[in-house]
PDB file of C-alpha atoms in Angstrom:
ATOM      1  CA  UNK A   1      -5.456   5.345 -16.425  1.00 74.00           C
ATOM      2  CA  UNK A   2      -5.595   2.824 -13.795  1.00 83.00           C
ATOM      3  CA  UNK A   3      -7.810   3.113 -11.214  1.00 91.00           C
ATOM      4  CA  UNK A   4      -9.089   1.308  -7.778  1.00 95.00           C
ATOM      5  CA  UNK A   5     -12.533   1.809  -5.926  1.00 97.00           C
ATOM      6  CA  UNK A   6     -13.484   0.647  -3.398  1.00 97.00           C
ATOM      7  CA  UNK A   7     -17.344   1.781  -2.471  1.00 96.00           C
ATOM      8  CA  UNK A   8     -17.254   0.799   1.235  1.00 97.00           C
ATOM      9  CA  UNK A   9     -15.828   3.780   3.096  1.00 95.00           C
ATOM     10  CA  UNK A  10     -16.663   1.769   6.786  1.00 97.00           C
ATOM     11  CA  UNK A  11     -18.245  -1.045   7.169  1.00 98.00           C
ATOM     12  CA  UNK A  12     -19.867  -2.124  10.585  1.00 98.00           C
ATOM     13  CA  UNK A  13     -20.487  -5.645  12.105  1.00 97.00           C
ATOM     14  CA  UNK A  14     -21.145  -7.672  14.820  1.00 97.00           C
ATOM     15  CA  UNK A  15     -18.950 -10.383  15.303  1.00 97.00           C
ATOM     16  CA  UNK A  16     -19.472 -13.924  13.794  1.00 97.00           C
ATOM     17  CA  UNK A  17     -21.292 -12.596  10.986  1.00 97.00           C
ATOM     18  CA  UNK A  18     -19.853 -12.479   7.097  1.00 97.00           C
ATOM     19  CA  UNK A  19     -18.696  -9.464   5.442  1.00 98.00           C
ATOM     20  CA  UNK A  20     -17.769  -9.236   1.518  1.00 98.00           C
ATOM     21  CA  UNK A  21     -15.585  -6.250   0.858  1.00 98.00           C
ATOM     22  CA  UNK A  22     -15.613  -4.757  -2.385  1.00 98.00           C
ATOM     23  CA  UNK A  23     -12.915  -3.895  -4.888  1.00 98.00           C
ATOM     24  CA  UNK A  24     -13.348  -2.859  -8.596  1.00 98.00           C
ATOM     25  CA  UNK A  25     -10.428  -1.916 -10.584  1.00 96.00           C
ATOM     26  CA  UNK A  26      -9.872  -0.432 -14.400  1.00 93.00           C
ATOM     27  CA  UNK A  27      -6.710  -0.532 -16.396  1.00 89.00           C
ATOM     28  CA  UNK A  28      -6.122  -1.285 -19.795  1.00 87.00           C
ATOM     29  CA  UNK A  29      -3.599  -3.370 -19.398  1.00 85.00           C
ATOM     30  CA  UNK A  30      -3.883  -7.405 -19.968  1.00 88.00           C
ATOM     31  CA  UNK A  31      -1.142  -8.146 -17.832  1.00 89.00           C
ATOM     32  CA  UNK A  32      -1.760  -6.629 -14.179  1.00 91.00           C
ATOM     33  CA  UNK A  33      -1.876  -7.830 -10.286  1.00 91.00           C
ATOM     34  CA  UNK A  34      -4.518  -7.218  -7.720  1.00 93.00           C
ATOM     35  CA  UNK A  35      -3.567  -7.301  -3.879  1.00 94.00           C
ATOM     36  CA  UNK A  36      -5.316  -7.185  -0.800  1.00 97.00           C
ATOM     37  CA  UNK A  37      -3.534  -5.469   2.231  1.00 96.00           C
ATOM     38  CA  UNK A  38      -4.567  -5.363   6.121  1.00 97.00           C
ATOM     39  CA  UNK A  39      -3.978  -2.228   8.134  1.00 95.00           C
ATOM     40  CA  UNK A  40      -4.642  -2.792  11.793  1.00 93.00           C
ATOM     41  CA  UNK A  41      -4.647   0.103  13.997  1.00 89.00           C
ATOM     42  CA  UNK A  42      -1.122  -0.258  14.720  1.00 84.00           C
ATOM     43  CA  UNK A  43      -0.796   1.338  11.254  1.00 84.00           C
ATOM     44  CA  UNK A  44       1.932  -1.474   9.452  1.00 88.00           C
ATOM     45  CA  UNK A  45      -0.130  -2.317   6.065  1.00 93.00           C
ATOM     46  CA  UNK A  46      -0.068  -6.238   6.270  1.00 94.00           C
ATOM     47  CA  UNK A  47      -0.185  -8.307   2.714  1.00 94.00           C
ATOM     48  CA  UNK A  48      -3.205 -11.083   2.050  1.00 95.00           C
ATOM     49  CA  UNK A  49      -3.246 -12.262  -1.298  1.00 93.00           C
ATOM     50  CA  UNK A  50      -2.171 -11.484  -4.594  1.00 92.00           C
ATOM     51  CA  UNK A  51      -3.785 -12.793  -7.907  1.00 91.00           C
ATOM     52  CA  UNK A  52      -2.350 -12.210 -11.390  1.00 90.00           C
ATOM     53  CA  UNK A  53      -4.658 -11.166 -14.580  1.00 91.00           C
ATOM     54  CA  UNK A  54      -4.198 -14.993 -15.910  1.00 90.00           C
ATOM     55  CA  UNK A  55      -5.460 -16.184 -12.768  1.00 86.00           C
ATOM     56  CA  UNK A  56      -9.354 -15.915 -12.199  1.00 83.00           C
ATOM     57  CA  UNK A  57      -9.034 -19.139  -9.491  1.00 82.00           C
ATOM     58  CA  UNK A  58     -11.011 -18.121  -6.108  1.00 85.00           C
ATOM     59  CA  UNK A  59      -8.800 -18.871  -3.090  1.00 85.00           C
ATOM     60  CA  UNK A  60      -9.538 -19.543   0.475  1.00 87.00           C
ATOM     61  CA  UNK A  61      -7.635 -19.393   3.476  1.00 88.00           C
ATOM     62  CA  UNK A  62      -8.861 -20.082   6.265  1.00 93.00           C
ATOM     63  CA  UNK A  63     -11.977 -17.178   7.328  1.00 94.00           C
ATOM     64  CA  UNK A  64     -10.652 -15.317   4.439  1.00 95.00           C
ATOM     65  CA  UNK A  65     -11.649 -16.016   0.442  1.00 94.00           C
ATOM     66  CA  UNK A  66     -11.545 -13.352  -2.222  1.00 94.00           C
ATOM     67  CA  UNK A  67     -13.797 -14.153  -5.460  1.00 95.00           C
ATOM     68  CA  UNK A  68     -11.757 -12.465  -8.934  1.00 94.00           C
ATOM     69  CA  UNK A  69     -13.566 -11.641 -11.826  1.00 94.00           C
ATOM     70  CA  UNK A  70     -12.681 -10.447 -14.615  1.00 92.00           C
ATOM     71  CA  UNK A  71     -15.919  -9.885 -16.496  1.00 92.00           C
ATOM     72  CA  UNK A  72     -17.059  -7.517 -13.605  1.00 95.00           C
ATOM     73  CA  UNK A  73     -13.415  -5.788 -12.816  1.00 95.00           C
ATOM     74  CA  UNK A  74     -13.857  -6.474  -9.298  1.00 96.00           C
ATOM     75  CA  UNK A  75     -11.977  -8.750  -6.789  1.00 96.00           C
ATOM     76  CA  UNK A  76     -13.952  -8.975  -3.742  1.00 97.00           C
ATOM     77  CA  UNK A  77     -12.731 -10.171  -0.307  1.00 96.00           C
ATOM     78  CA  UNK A  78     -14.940 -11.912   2.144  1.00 96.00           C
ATOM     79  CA  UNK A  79     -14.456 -12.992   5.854  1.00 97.00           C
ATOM     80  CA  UNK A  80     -16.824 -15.598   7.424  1.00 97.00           C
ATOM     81  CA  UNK A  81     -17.183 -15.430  11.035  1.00 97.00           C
ATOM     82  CA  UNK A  82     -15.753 -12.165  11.710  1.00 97.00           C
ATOM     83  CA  UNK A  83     -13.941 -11.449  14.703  1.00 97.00           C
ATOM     84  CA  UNK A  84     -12.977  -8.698  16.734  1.00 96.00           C
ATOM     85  CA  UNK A  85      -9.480  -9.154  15.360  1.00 95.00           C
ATOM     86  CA  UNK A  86     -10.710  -8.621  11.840  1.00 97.00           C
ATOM     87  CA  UNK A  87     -11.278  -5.000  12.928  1.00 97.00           C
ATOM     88  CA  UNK A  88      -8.690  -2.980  10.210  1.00 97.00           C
ATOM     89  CA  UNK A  89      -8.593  -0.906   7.319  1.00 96.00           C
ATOM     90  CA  UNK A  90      -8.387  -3.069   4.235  1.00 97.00           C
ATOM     91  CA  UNK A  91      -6.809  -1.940   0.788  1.00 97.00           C
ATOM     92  CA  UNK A  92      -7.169  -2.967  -2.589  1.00 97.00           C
ATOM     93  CA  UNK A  93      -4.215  -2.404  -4.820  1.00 94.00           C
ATOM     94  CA  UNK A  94      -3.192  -3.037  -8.317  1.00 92.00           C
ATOM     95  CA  UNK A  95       0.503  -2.765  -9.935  1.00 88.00           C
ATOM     96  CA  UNK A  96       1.147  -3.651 -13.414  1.00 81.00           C
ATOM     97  CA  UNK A  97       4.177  -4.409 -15.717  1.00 78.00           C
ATOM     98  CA  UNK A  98       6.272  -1.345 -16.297  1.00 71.00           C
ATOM     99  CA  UNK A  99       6.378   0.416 -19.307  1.00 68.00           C
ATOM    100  CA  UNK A 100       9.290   1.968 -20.717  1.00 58.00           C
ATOM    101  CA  UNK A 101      10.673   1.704 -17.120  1.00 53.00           C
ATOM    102  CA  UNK A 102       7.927   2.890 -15.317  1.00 57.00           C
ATOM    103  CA  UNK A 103       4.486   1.982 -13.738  1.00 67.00           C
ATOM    104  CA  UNK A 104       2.821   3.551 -10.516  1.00 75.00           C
ATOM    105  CA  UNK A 105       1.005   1.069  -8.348  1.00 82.00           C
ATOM    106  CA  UNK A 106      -2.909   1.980  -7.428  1.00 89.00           C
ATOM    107  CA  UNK A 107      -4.512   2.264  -4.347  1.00 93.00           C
ATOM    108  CA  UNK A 108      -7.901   2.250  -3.348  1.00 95.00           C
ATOM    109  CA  UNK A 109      -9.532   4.399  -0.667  1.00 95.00           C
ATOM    110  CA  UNK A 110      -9.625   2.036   1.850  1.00 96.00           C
ATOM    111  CA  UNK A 111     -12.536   0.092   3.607  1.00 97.00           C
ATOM    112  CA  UNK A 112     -12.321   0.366   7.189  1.00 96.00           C
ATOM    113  CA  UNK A 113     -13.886  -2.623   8.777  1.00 98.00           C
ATOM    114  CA  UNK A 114     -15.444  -2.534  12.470  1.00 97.00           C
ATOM    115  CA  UNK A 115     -15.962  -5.955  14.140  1.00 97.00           C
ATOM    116  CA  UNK A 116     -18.356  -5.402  17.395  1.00 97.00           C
ATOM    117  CA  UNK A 117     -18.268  -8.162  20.100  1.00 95.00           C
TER     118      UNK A 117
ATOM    119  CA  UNK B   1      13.839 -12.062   8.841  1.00 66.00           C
ATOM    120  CA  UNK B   2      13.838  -9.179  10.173  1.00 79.00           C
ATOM    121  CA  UNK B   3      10.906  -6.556   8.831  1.00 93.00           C
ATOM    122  CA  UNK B   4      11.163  -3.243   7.234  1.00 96.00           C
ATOM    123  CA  UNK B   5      12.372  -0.664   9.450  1.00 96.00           C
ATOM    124  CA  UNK B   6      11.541   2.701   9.411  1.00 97.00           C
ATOM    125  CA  UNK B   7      13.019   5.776  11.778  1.00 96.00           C
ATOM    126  CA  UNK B   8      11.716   7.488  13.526  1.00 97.00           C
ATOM    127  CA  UNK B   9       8.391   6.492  14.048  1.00 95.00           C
ATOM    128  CA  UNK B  10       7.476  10.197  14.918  1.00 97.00           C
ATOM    129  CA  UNK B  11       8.894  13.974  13.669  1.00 97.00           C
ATOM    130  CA  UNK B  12       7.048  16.939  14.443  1.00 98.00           C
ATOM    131  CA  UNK B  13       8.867  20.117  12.395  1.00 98.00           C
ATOM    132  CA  UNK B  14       8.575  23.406  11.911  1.00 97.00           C
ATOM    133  CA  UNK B  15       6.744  24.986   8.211  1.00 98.00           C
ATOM    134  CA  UNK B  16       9.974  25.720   5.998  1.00 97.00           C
ATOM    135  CA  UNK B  17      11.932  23.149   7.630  1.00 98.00           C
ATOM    136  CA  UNK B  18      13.428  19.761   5.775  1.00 98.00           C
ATOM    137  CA  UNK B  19      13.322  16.243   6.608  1.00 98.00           C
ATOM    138  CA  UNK B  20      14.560  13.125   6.487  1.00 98.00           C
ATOM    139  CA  UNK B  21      13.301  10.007   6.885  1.00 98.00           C
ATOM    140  CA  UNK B  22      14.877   6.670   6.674  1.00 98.00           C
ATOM    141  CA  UNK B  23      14.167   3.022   5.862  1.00 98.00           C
ATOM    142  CA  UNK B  24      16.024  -0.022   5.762  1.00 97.00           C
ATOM    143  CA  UNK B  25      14.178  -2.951   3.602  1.00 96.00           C
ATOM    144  CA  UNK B  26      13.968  -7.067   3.852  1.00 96.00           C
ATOM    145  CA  UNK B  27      17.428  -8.138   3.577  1.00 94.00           C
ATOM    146  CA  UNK B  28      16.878  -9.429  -0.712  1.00 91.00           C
ATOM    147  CA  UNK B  29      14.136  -6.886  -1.249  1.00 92.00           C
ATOM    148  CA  UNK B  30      15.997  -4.046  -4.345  1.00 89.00           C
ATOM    149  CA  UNK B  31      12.857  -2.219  -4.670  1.00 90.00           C
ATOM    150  CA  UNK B  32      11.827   0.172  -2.104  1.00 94.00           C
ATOM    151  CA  UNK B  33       8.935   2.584  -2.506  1.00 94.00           C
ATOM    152  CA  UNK B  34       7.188   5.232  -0.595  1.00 97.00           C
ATOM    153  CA  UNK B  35       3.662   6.466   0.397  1.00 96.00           C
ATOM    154  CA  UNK B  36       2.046   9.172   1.964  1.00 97.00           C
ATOM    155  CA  UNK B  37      -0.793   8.377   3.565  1.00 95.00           C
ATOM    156  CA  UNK B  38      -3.027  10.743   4.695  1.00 93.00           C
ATOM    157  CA  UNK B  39      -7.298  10.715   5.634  1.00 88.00           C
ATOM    158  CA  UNK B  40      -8.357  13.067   2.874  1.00 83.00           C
ATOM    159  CA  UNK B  41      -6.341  11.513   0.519  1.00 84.00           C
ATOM    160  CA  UNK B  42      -5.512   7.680   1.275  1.00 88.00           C
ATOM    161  CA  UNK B  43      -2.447   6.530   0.329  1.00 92.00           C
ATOM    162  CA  UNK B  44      -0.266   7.930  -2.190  1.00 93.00           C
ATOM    163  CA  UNK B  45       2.423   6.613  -3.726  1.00 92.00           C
ATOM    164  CA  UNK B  46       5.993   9.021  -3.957  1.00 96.00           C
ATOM    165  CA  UNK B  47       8.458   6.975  -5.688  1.00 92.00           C
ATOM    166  CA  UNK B  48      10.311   3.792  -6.085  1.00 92.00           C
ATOM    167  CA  UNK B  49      13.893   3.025  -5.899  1.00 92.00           C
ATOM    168  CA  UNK B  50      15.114  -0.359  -7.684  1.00 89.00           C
ATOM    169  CA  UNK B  51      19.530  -1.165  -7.098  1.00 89.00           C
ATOM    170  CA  UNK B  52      19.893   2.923  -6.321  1.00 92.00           C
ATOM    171  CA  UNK B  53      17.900   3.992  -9.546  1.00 91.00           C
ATOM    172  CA  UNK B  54      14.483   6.084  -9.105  1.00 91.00           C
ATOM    173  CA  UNK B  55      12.441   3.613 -11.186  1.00 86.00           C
ATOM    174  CA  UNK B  56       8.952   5.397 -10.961  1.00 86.00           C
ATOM    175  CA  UNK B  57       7.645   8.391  -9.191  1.00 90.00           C
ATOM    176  CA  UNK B  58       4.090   9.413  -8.422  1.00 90.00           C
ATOM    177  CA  UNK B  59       2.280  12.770  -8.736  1.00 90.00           C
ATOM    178  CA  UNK B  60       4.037  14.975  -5.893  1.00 95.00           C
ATOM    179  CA  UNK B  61       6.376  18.402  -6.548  1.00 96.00           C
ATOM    180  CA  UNK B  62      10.033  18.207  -6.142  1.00 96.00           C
ATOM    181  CA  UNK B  63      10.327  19.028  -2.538  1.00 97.00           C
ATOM    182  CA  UNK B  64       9.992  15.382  -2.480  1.00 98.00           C
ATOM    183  CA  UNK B  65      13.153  13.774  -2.899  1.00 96.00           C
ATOM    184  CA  UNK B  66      14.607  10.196  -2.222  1.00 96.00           C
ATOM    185  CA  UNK B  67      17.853   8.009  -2.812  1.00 96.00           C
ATOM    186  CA  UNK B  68      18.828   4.553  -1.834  1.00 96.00           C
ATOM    187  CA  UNK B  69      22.103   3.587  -1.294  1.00 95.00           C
ATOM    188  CA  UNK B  70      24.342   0.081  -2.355  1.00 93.00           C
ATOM    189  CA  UNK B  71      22.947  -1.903   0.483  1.00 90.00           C
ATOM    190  CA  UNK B  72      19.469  -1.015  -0.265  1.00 92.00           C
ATOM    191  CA  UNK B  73      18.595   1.133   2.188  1.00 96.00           C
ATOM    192  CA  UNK B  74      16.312   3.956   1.215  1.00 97.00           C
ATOM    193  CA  UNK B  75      16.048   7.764   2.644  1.00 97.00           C
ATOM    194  CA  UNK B  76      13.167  10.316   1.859  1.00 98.00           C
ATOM    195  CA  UNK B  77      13.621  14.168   2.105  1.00 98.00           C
ATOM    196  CA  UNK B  78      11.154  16.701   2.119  1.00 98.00           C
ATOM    197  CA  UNK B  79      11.958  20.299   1.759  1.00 95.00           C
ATOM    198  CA  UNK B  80      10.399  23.695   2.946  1.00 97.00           C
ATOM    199  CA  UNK B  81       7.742  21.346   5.014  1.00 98.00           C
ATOM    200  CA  UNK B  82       4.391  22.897   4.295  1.00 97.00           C
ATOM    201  CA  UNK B  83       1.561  22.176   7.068  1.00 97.00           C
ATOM    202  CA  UNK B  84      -0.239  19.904   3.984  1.00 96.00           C
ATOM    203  CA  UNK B  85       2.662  17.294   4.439  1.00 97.00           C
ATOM    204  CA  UNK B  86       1.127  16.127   7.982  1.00 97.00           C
ATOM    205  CA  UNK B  87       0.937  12.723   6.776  1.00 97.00           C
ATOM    206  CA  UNK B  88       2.250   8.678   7.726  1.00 96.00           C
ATOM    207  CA  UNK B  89       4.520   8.434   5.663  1.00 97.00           C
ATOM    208  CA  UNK B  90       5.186   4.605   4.592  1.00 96.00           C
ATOM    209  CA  UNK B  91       8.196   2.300   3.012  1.00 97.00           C
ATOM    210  CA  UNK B  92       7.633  -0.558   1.454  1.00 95.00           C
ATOM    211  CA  UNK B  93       9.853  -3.245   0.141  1.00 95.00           C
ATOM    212  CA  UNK B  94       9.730  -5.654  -2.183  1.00 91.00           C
ATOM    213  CA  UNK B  95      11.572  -8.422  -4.909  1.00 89.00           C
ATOM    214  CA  UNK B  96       9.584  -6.123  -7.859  1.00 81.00           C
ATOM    215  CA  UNK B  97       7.109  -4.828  -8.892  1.00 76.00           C
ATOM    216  CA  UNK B  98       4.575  -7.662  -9.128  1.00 81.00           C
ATOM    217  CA  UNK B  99       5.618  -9.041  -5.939  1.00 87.00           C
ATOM    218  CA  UNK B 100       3.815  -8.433  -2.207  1.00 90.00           C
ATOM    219  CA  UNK B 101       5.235  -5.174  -0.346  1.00 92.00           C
ATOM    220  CA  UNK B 102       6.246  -5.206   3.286  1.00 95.00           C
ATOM    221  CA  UNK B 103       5.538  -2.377   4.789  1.00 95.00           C
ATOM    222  CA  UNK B 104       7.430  -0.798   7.661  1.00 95.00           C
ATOM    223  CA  UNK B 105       5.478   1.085  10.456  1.00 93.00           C
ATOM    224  CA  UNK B 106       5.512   4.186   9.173  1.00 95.00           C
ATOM    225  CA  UNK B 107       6.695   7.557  10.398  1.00 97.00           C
ATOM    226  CA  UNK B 108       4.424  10.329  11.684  1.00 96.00           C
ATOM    227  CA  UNK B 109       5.145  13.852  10.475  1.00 98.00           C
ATOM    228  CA  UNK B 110       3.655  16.733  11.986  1.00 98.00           C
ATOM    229  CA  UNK B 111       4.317  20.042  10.596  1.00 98.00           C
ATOM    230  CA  UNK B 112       3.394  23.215  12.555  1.00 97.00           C
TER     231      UNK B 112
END
């Protein structure tokens, strides 16, 4: 079974410091894709990044970087020099190949992230 | 490029009652999937529709129902409305499966 966790349930900060969000994952599966997603409170979920199994390459854009690794399951994302902007819930997913026709994309819980001025 | 559309944005119905909801995708996007999203629960997904076949479905009874039709557009139906489906409920569309989802804004269902 595939699953998503993501410990943080809320996460508070003041702005202009860094915050690492955490996201560990299980599946079985040697093919699979891990996304990050932005939820502001306006509600529309808002794509980041995805990364492929295959891929274990950090990226950075910007404030934003997200470390993968494999070894661990987890594909963190981190924002440097938070602002009150940042301030969203932030979701984890991973989707996989289907098989015989069908897959069902994963979710985590969610890490709502508070940026204080 | 216009977004993903979703209508309405709010419903507030009565236990035992249906619904529909709508959503109309990225103009390119086939796939369009669903989600519940709710605080106890965090987002769940209902089912996926790739060129007007279900391709996948998630975990929920058969009260939940969707289609999508030749132009891609996508409508959700929920029957005898219980006061558990309170929930946003979101589209998303996509090229596939392994591809970024756009989500729409969601519409709010109350049920009293």
């Amino acid at each position: 079974a595939q699953k998503v966790t993501q410990a943080q349930t809320e996460i508070s900060v003041v702005e202009k410091e860094d915050v690492t969000l955490d996201c560990v994952y299980e599946t079985r599966d040697t093919t699979y894709y891990l996304f990050w997603y932005k939820q502001p409170p306006s509600g529309e979920l808002v794509f980041l990044i995805r990364r492929n199994s295959f891929d274990e390459q950090n990226e950075i854009s910007g404030r934003y970087s997200w470390n993968f690794q494999k070894s661990t399951s987890s594909f963190n994302f981190t924002i440097t020099a938070s602002q009150v902007v940042d301030s969203a819930v932030y979701f984890c997913a991973l989707t996989f190949p289907p098989s015989g026709g069908s897959y069902i994309p994963t979710f985590g819980r969610g890490t709502s992230l508070i940026v204080h001025p | 490029k216009a977004g993903v559309t979703q209508t309405p944005r709010y419903l507030i119905k009565t236990r035992g009652q249906q619904v529909t909801l709508s959503c109309s995708p990225i103009s390119g996007h086939r796939s369009v999937s669903w989600y519940q999203q709710t605080p106890g629960q965090g987002l769940q997904f209902l089912f996926e529709y790739f060129s007007e076949t279900q391709r996948n479905k998630g975990n929920f009874p058969g009260r939940f129902s969707g289609r999508q039709f030749s132009n891609s557009r996508s409508e959700m139906n929920v029957s005898t409305l219980e006061l558990g489906d309170s929930a946003l409920y979101l589209c998303a569309s996509s090229l596939d499966y392994n591809s970024p989802l756009h989500f729409g804004n969601g519409t709010r269902l109350t049920v009293t």
